[in-house]
């Protein structure tokens, strides 16, 4: 009876359940805490702070009007403030659903067809150390603990590449148009592996001129329609006009060079990326014929990253460097993780006992624990190729021995992850409480001097003491909930990428603020610049002089500051 009932379930229902399971399971593994890091740029857009009069002279907030992601353009002004964390969490779920839709399509392409095998596959991908956190030597988001549009584009990228492998060119180009609408530079990266796959198929005689141009025309037409709103917003940006001169690479070194400049990345991290790339290539080879086009796509993605290595040595052009080419290593990570998870799944369901009880558990051990184990994957694949059958009498014992460390590691990692998430949420809530107080107890035109934030660049001109850096944690939500100006934050520098006219304001203010060493200096600086309030730590100051306190945060009125 039960078996008959299962057969009556439509395939699309099973597929949907699989994808939703993968999305929710992966969020359970990575954790989630909305309102951090890059949400600094998203939250003001959701609230349309740039339309409020108190931000009329705030170039950072005004520049966000031209933050050219169609995703945030659609949501701007339509998210009730009290629902913002819920909406961001729902966006995270949608992002993971799109990602696992792409991963499952690829799983079928590499020979993981059985539904039970696909459930195992999505579990292994979710646990993969290759997708944990951020990409090596490029710092692109993978399975991270908050939502941004770039991670949503990871899923559309995989779908676009998978559909090109299936020779559904119109759908592939259209999906890349959706990627462009979400994040334009990721669509530029994706064009290269798409071209590699198309060229490979052409050489194999799988395309003829007439149908090729017909499919391409349809796909490119859809791509253009989706790209127009983003391009129009870019062209309307007034901060691109009359740009004061400055060296763009110097700015990147000051702000955040790890998406752009290979010489700023520790050599150990670069080697880790190359190990992951080699693991992907070896995994694709081990998948035999089903891994051929995976290897082609991986080659295209690696080519983009290599161009990113070379490009800053050839030019300082802002528009080219803004393609974030080192960050394109996320595609290499995604394809590699999928190849290794697909291979491990196929071995787990293999008829060969050695594959099931030795090689598959060993591969899971290497790929789902610490990333220091990743180099062993290459050695493991070489050993399996040389000795596919091993004379083990206690194969089940070998399976237990290999998988127990995986269970232990995942348990410890999950405990640490959720402890960190609790701390992030506590720090964020302190800043939210402060922001709500500021909104009700201070004039709309009041300006706040906040701790500027964590050191991100490699140049040493902007140094902040550790206490100030720790105090900043959670401050991303301040503008959104307070509807008040923050004088300067280090992370505001990202706006220079789409509003280069903001550079000198950002640089000069940050240089001044990061040289202030105590509350007295910060208060005097604030008074000189018409900043009414300073937020500082409570532990090392007299809280009796604070006009408000929120956990570790104290608010001080400046000695001569005004409130208007």
XYZ file of C-alpha atoms in Angstrom:
564
model
C 0.000 0.000 0.000
C 2.674 2.480 1.033
C 4.715 1.749 -2.067
C 1.653 2.299 -4.302
C 0.962 5.604 -2.565
C 4.544 6.778 -3.155
C 4.249 5.977 -6.844
C 1.129 8.124 -7.048
C 2.965 11.230 -5.847
C 3.754 13.421 -8.884
C 7.444 13.802 -9.689
C 7.299 17.583 -9.303
C 6.011 17.187 -5.724
C 8.912 14.902 -4.832
C 11.360 17.284 -6.495
C 9.869 20.268 -4.640
C 10.053 18.427 -1.313
C 13.680 17.542 -2.001
C 14.628 21.131 -2.812
C 12.789 22.587 0.190
C 14.377 19.970 2.446
C 17.830 20.915 1.142
C 17.137 24.618 1.647
C 15.911 24.236 5.232
C 18.552 21.678 6.196
C 21.355 23.885 4.864
C 20.025 26.893 6.810
C 19.927 24.699 9.894
C 23.601 23.869 9.331
C 24.819 27.382 8.489
C 22.627 29.232 10.997
C 20.886 32.498 10.308
C 20.940 36.030 11.744
C 19.522 38.841 9.630
C 20.763 42.416 9.816
C 24.524 42.068 9.457
C 27.419 43.005 7.155
C 26.149 43.818 3.638
C 22.631 44.389 4.939
C 24.055 47.843 5.716
C 23.340 48.663 2.055
C 20.060 46.776 1.766
C 18.139 48.025 4.807
C 18.221 51.755 3.860
C 16.940 50.825 0.389
C 14.059 48.827 1.896
C 13.113 51.884 3.995
C 13.827 54.348 1.142
C 15.792 56.491 3.564
C 17.094 58.506 0.635
C 13.596 60.062 0.290
C 13.638 61.435 3.848
C 14.706 65.101 4.292
C 17.210 64.417 7.085
C 19.306 62.388 4.628
C 19.249 64.972 1.828
C 22.936 65.835 2.384
C 24.066 62.305 3.270
C 25.926 61.204 0.138
C 26.181 57.595 1.295
C 22.427 57.213 1.783
C 21.650 59.166 -1.393
C 23.981 56.928 -3.412
C 21.908 53.894 -2.417
C 19.139 55.176 -4.675
C 21.382 53.933 -7.496
C 22.427 50.659 -5.861
C 21.851 48.792 -9.107
C 20.285 45.518 -8.028
C 16.827 44.936 -9.419
C 16.025 42.665 -6.475
C 16.218 45.491 -3.923
C 14.569 47.911 -6.349
C 11.491 45.660 -6.326
C 11.316 45.570 -2.515
C 12.156 49.239 -1.831
C 9.451 50.833 0.282
C 7.305 47.696 0.425
C 8.610 46.003 3.600
C 6.985 47.071 6.901
C 9.671 47.895 9.436
C 8.419 45.420 12.027
C 8.549 42.604 9.456
C 12.020 43.240 8.080
C 13.755 40.277 9.769
C 10.947 37.958 8.724
C 11.181 39.171 5.129
C 14.975 38.751 5.088
C 14.610 35.226 6.496
C 12.027 34.353 3.834
C 14.413 35.730 1.226
C 17.109 33.455 2.643
C 14.805 30.454 2.277
C 13.971 31.436 -1.325
C 17.677 31.928 -2.037
C 18.501 28.434 -0.777
C 15.541 26.923 -2.685
C 16.896 28.431 -5.904
C 20.402 27.217 -5.051
C 19.292 23.650 -4.341
C 17.137 23.637 -7.462
C 20.333 24.269 -9.419
C 22.307 21.713 -7.429
C 19.692 18.984 -7.912
C 19.547 19.626 -11.661
C 23.330 19.247 -11.747
C 23.087 16.091 -9.614
C 20.969 14.494 -12.320
C 23.473 15.601 -14.960
C 26.289 13.781 -13.137
C 24.348 10.560 -12.661
C 22.563 11.005 -9.310
C 19.078 10.163 -10.560
C 17.402 8.123 -7.817
C 15.333 10.203 -5.390
C 16.914 8.544 -2.334
C 20.351 9.296 -3.711
C 19.348 12.911 -4.315
C 18.295 13.307 -0.671
C 21.713 12.041 0.372
C 23.304 14.389 -2.152
C 21.634 17.525 -0.735
C 22.704 16.521 2.785
C 26.317 16.094 1.679
C 26.291 19.438 -0.146
C 24.866 21.161 2.929
C 27.622 19.690 5.106
C 30.431 20.291 2.602
C 33.359 22.302 3.966
C 33.856 23.642 0.425
C 30.621 25.655 0.730
C 31.055 26.709 4.347
C 31.141 30.487 4.762
C 33.065 32.372 2.080
C 35.106 31.359 -0.948
C 38.881 31.179 -0.721
C 40.969 33.863 -2.416
C 37.972 36.016 -3.301
C 35.692 36.061 -0.250
C 32.428 35.430 -2.101
C 29.426 34.312 -0.086
C 28.441 30.623 -0.189
C 26.307 29.056 2.560
C 26.517 32.092 4.835
C 24.348 33.024 7.799
C 22.445 36.004 6.391
C 20.756 36.996 3.136
C 22.156 39.042 0.278
C 21.204 39.137 -3.390
C 24.623 37.798 -4.435
C 23.965 34.428 -2.789
C 20.566 34.316 -4.526
C 22.494 34.690 -7.799
C 24.574 31.600 -6.957
C 21.484 29.500 -7.597
C 20.520 31.232 -10.846
C 24.116 30.767 -12.044
C 23.938 26.998 -11.502
C 20.574 26.818 -13.270
C 21.877 28.812 -16.222
C 24.920 26.546 -16.603
C 22.838 23.374 -16.198
C 20.379 24.454 -18.865
C 23.231 25.221 -21.242
C 24.574 21.696 -20.624
C 21.114 20.421 -21.596
C 21.299 22.599 -24.735
C 18.391 24.760 -23.603
C 20.216 27.877 -24.716
C 17.242 30.258 -24.648
C 16.465 29.247 -21.047
C 20.149 29.520 -20.082
C 20.501 33.053 -21.486
C 17.175 34.099 -19.959
C 18.259 32.771 -16.558
C 21.493 34.703 -16.876
C 19.305 37.744 -17.492
C 17.663 37.069 -14.125
C 21.163 36.855 -12.660
C 21.968 40.249 -14.230
C 18.802 41.709 -12.719
C 19.865 40.386 -9.291
C 23.593 41.132 -9.532
C 25.045 42.373 -12.810
C 28.686 41.405 -12.347
C 27.815 37.786 -11.510
C 26.036 37.565 -14.886
C 29.265 38.745 -16.534
C 31.193 35.943 -14.796
C 28.606 33.382 -15.850
C 28.899 34.353 -19.509
C 32.386 32.809 -19.666
C 31.553 29.208 -18.571
C 28.395 29.458 -20.713
C 30.638 30.238 -23.683
C 32.955 27.348 -22.785
C 30.041 24.892 -22.665
C 28.632 26.190 -25.963
C 32.016 25.898 -27.678
C 32.467 22.330 -26.399
C 29.021 21.355 -27.652
C 29.719 23.002 -31.014
C 32.932 21.029 -31.429
C 31.028 17.849 -30.550
C 28.607 18.613 -33.387
C 25.617 19.113 -31.083
C 24.581 22.480 -32.559
C 23.702 23.674 -36.021
C 23.906 27.305 -37.057
C 20.218 27.970 -37.623
C 18.755 26.571 -34.375
C 21.707 27.987 -32.453
C 20.999 31.553 -33.590
C 17.268 31.071 -33.085
C 17.663 29.945 -29.470
C 20.306 32.606 -28.806
C 18.067 35.392 -30.146
C 15.180 34.402 -27.878
C 17.395 34.100 -24.815
C 19.225 37.359 -25.462
C 15.937 39.195 -25.992
C 14.761 38.101 -22.537
C 18.192 38.930 -21.113
C 17.974 42.464 -22.540
C 14.516 43.081 -21.097
C 15.726 42.049 -17.652
C 18.916 44.083 -17.923
C 17.233 47.375 -18.951
C 15.982 48.442 -15.461
C 19.419 47.841 -13.946
C 21.272 49.624 -16.756
C 18.859 52.561 -16.591
C 19.516 52.928 -12.861
C 23.273 52.836 -13.476
C 23.076 55.475 -16.207
C 20.872 57.739 -14.060
C 23.471 57.819 -11.272
C 24.658 61.450 -10.888
C 27.588 60.428 -8.682
C 29.368 58.963 -11.715
C 29.627 62.441 -13.229
C 32.491 64.822 -12.404
C 34.537 62.364 -10.366
C 37.371 63.895 -8.289
C 40.661 62.154 -9.160
C 41.883 59.296 -6.977
C 43.616 55.981 -7.565
C 41.051 53.195 -7.495
C 43.438 50.439 -6.443
C 44.587 52.589 -3.531
C 40.950 52.892 -2.496
C 40.453 49.118 -2.743
C 43.494 48.539 -0.550
C 42.046 50.979 1.985
C 38.562 49.537 1.927
C 38.229 45.831 1.059
C 40.712 44.424 -1.467
C 39.927 40.725 -1.098
C 37.406 40.616 -3.977
C 39.871 42.350 -6.291
C 43.612 42.242 -5.525
C 45.396 38.895 -5.350
C 48.499 40.330 -3.643
C 46.449 41.277 -0.584
C 45.280 37.691 -0.015
C 47.392 35.388 2.205
C 49.235 32.790 0.146
C 47.746 29.984 2.259
C 44.261 31.022 1.159
C 45.310 31.137 -2.497
C 46.725 27.625 -2.194
C 43.476 26.495 -0.571
C 41.554 27.804 -3.580
C 43.864 25.956 -5.966
C 43.360 22.754 -3.938
C 39.585 23.171 -4.267
C 39.946 23.722 -8.016
C 42.062 20.562 -8.303
C 39.505 18.640 -6.242
C 36.804 19.777 -8.664
C 38.839 18.738 -11.689
C 39.670 15.356 -10.139
C 36.039 14.833 -9.147
C 34.839 15.640 -12.652
C 37.321 13.142 -14.109
C 36.183 10.463 -11.644
C 32.580 11.027 -12.785
C 33.725 9.879 -16.254
C 31.452 10.808 -19.178
C 28.828 12.477 -16.990
C 31.495 14.835 -15.631
C 32.791 16.044 -19.013
C 30.641 19.173 -19.265
C 31.077 19.768 -15.552
C 34.828 19.940 -16.194
C 34.191 22.392 -19.046
C 32.043 24.640 -16.824
C 34.675 24.443 -14.085
C 37.360 25.471 -16.599
C 35.295 28.493 -17.607
C 34.755 29.536 -13.986
C 38.463 29.116 -13.224
C 39.319 31.247 -16.257
C 37.285 34.140 -14.858
C 39.156 33.893 -11.554
C 42.534 33.798 -13.346
C 41.593 36.926 -15.309
C 40.781 38.511 -11.940
C 44.286 37.667 -10.740
C 45.915 39.349 -13.740
C 43.575 42.314 -14.322
C 44.761 44.679 -11.524
C 48.335 44.390 -12.835
C 47.132 45.656 -16.229
C 44.674 48.415 -15.349
C 43.322 50.628 -12.557
C 40.033 51.144 -14.410
C 37.137 51.257 -11.955
C 34.529 49.735 -14.254
C 36.670 46.670 -14.976
C 37.826 46.170 -11.398
C 34.231 46.509 -10.194
C 33.509 43.130 -11.777
C 34.825 41.568 -8.534
C 36.513 38.843 -10.571
C 38.292 37.115 -7.685
C 34.916 36.738 -6.044
C 33.902 34.601 -9.037
C 35.679 31.764 -7.259
C 32.270 31.068 -5.695
C 31.302 29.293 -8.930
C 34.403 27.099 -8.667
C 33.437 26.221 -5.087
C 29.847 25.416 -6.073
C 30.823 23.164 -8.977
C 33.528 21.429 -6.946
C 31.247 20.768 -3.959
C 28.603 19.422 -6.310
C 31.134 17.143 -8.045
C 32.474 15.713 -4.786
C 29.000 15.269 -3.258
C 27.768 13.663 -6.491
C 30.706 11.262 -6.553
C 30.296 10.316 -2.882
C 26.568 9.714 -3.439
C 27.161 7.508 -6.456
C 29.672 5.448 -4.482
C 27.257 5.125 -1.544
C 24.656 3.620 -3.898
C 27.165 1.580 -5.891
C 26.966 -2.200 -6.236
C 30.617 -2.469 -5.237
C 31.018 -3.037 -1.512
C 34.365 -1.252 -1.356
C 32.820 1.890 -2.834
C 29.920 1.749 -0.373
C 31.834 0.934 2.782
C 35.290 2.447 2.250
C 35.693 4.971 -0.550
C 32.389 6.821 -0.065
C 32.763 7.224 3.742
C 36.391 8.268 3.269
C 35.346 10.907 0.716
C 32.620 12.173 3.071
C 35.179 12.377 5.891
C 37.512 14.481 3.746
C 34.831 16.809 2.364
C 32.459 17.324 5.300
C 34.802 18.039 8.191
C 37.543 20.655 8.236
C 38.796 22.179 4.983
C 42.306 21.082 5.977
C 41.234 17.600 4.875
C 40.493 18.716 1.304
C 43.969 17.933 -0.116
C 43.365 14.311 0.894
C 40.496 14.150 -1.617
C 42.974 14.209 -4.500
C 45.050 11.456 -2.889
C 41.891 9.461 -2.186
C 40.721 9.659 -5.799
C 44.148 8.538 -7.014
C 44.129 5.592 -4.599
C 40.640 4.562 -5.622
C 41.611 4.687 -9.281
C 44.647 2.494 -8.608
C 42.889 0.065 -6.233
C 39.104 0.160 -6.787
C 38.646 -3.072 -4.779
C 40.182 -3.571 -1.358
C 40.264 -6.819 0.583
C 38.514 -5.699 3.775
C 36.859 -8.329 5.921
C 35.137 -5.819 8.196
C 33.832 -3.285 5.761
C 30.973 -2.210 8.023
C 33.482 -1.527 10.781
C 35.485 0.629 8.347
C 32.317 2.589 7.523
C 31.638 3.314 11.184
C 35.237 4.328 11.870
C 35.232 6.753 8.936
C 31.810 8.318 9.562
C 31.970 8.718 13.355
C 34.449 11.632 13.136
C 32.097 13.306 10.640
C 29.172 13.106 13.071
C 31.368 14.355 15.924
C 32.723 17.280 13.898
C 29.294 18.353 12.614
C 27.882 18.291 16.150
C 30.688 20.457 17.555
C 30.536 22.807 14.567
C 26.761 23.231 14.954
C 27.096 24.053 18.661
C 29.723 26.717 17.895
C 27.626 28.110 15.044
C 24.536 28.602 17.164
C 26.534 30.117 20.022
C 27.965 32.647 17.564
C 24.490 33.360 16.142
C 23.139 34.101 19.628
C 25.916 36.606 20.196
C 25.317 38.265 16.818
C 21.600 38.622 17.542
C 22.237 39.996 21.044
C 24.632 42.638 19.684
C 22.226 43.532 16.885
C 19.319 43.888 19.333
C 21.328 46.304 21.504
C 21.887 48.524 18.480
C 18.245 48.206 17.479
C 17.115 49.339 20.947
C 19.510 52.287 20.758
C 18.226 53.162 17.282
C 14.587 53.089 18.393
C 15.474 55.361 21.309
C 17.220 57.763 18.923
C 14.175 57.805 16.670
C 11.802 58.826 19.474
C 14.083 60.927 21.685
C 16.224 62.950 19.263
C 15.432 65.459 16.476
C 15.237 64.076 12.951
C 18.288 66.114 11.869
C 20.507 64.790 14.681
C 23.771 63.181 13.585
C 25.440 60.342 15.513
C 29.122 59.481 15.721
C 29.311 55.678 15.892
C 32.316 53.354 16.196
C 33.506 53.246 12.566
C 33.725 49.473 12.278
C 36.104 46.632 11.628
C 39.396 47.132 9.798
C 38.920 45.586 6.358
C 41.643 46.997 4.147
C 45.353 46.199 3.951
C 46.623 49.779 4.141
C 47.321 50.907 7.687
C 46.095 54.505 7.435
C 42.786 53.660 9.132
C 43.391 51.920 12.434
C 40.754 51.397 15.096
C 41.292 49.997 18.575
C 39.836 46.544 19.150
C 37.225 47.749 21.637
C 35.802 50.152 19.065
C 35.754 47.389 16.449
C 33.918 45.029 18.785
C 31.501 47.774 19.777
C 30.517 48.220 16.133
C 29.201 44.647 15.896
C 25.463 44.909 15.243
C 25.533 48.577 14.170
C 24.416 47.691 10.632
C 20.772 48.173 11.705
C 21.240 51.669 13.179
C 20.245 53.787 10.144
C 17.265 51.604 9.358
C 15.608 51.708 12.771
C 16.696 55.190 13.882
C 16.102 57.130 10.641
C 19.098 59.198 11.784
C 22.416 59.923 10.110
C 25.602 58.143 11.127
C 28.594 60.409 10.468
C 30.843 57.740 8.949
C 31.244 53.974 8.952
C 34.125 52.069 7.429
C 31.717 49.849 5.480
C 30.185 52.931 3.830
C 33.186 52.832 1.502
C 31.475 50.222 -0.641
C 29.360 53.048 -2.046
C 32.481 54.392 -3.785
C 32.099 51.505 -6.254
C 28.873 52.945 -7.651
C 29.356 56.543 -6.419
C 33.073 57.398 -6.767
C 32.304 61.033 -5.964
C 31.854 59.843 -2.366
C 35.480 58.725 -2.031
C 37.023 61.865 -0.545
C 34.200 62.322 1.960
C 34.569 58.721 3.093
C 38.369 58.792 3.190
C 38.739 62.109 5.040
C 36.076 61.399 7.652
C 37.307 57.895 8.321
C 40.897 59.058 8.634
C 39.867 61.664 11.210
C 37.605 59.381 13.242
C 39.959 56.406 13.421
C 42.640 58.602 15.028
C 40.371 59.554 17.936
C 41.506 57.530 20.955
C 38.986 58.195 23.712
C 35.542 59.604 24.468
C 36.882 63.062 25.164
C 38.542 63.293 21.727
C 35.474 61.878 20.009
C 33.177 64.352 21.784
C 35.336 67.350 20.870
C 35.534 66.180 17.251
C 31.763 65.723 17.178
C 31.180 69.209 18.593
C 33.410 70.740 15.915
C 31.423 69.036 13.145
C 27.895 69.600 14.420
C 27.440 66.002 15.543
C 24.998 65.921 18.433
C 25.607 62.440 19.907
C 28.467 59.996 20.382
C 27.955 56.268 20.909
C 30.777 54.734 22.933
C 31.476 51.806 25.224
C 30.114 51.904 28.738
C 32.701 49.711 30.430
C 35.592 52.187 30.303
C 33.567 55.410 30.726
C 31.421 56.852 33.460
C 27.893 55.667 32.645
C 26.452 58.417 34.850
C 27.354 60.934 32.143
C 25.555 58.895 29.510
C 22.057 60.036 28.560
C 21.060 56.492 27.570
C 22.495 53.010 27.974
C 21.799 49.816 26.026
C 23.891 46.887 27.252
C 27.488 47.618 26.260
C 26.456 50.822 24.404
C 26.231 54.269 25.976
C 25.007 57.444 24.261
C 26.707 60.730 25.168
C 25.721 64.260 24.218
C 28.647 66.196 22.786
C 30.197 68.946 24.881
C 29.152 71.674 22.449
C 27.076 69.674 20.010
C 23.687 70.742 18.805
C 20.626 68.596 18.322
C 19.467 70.214 15.128
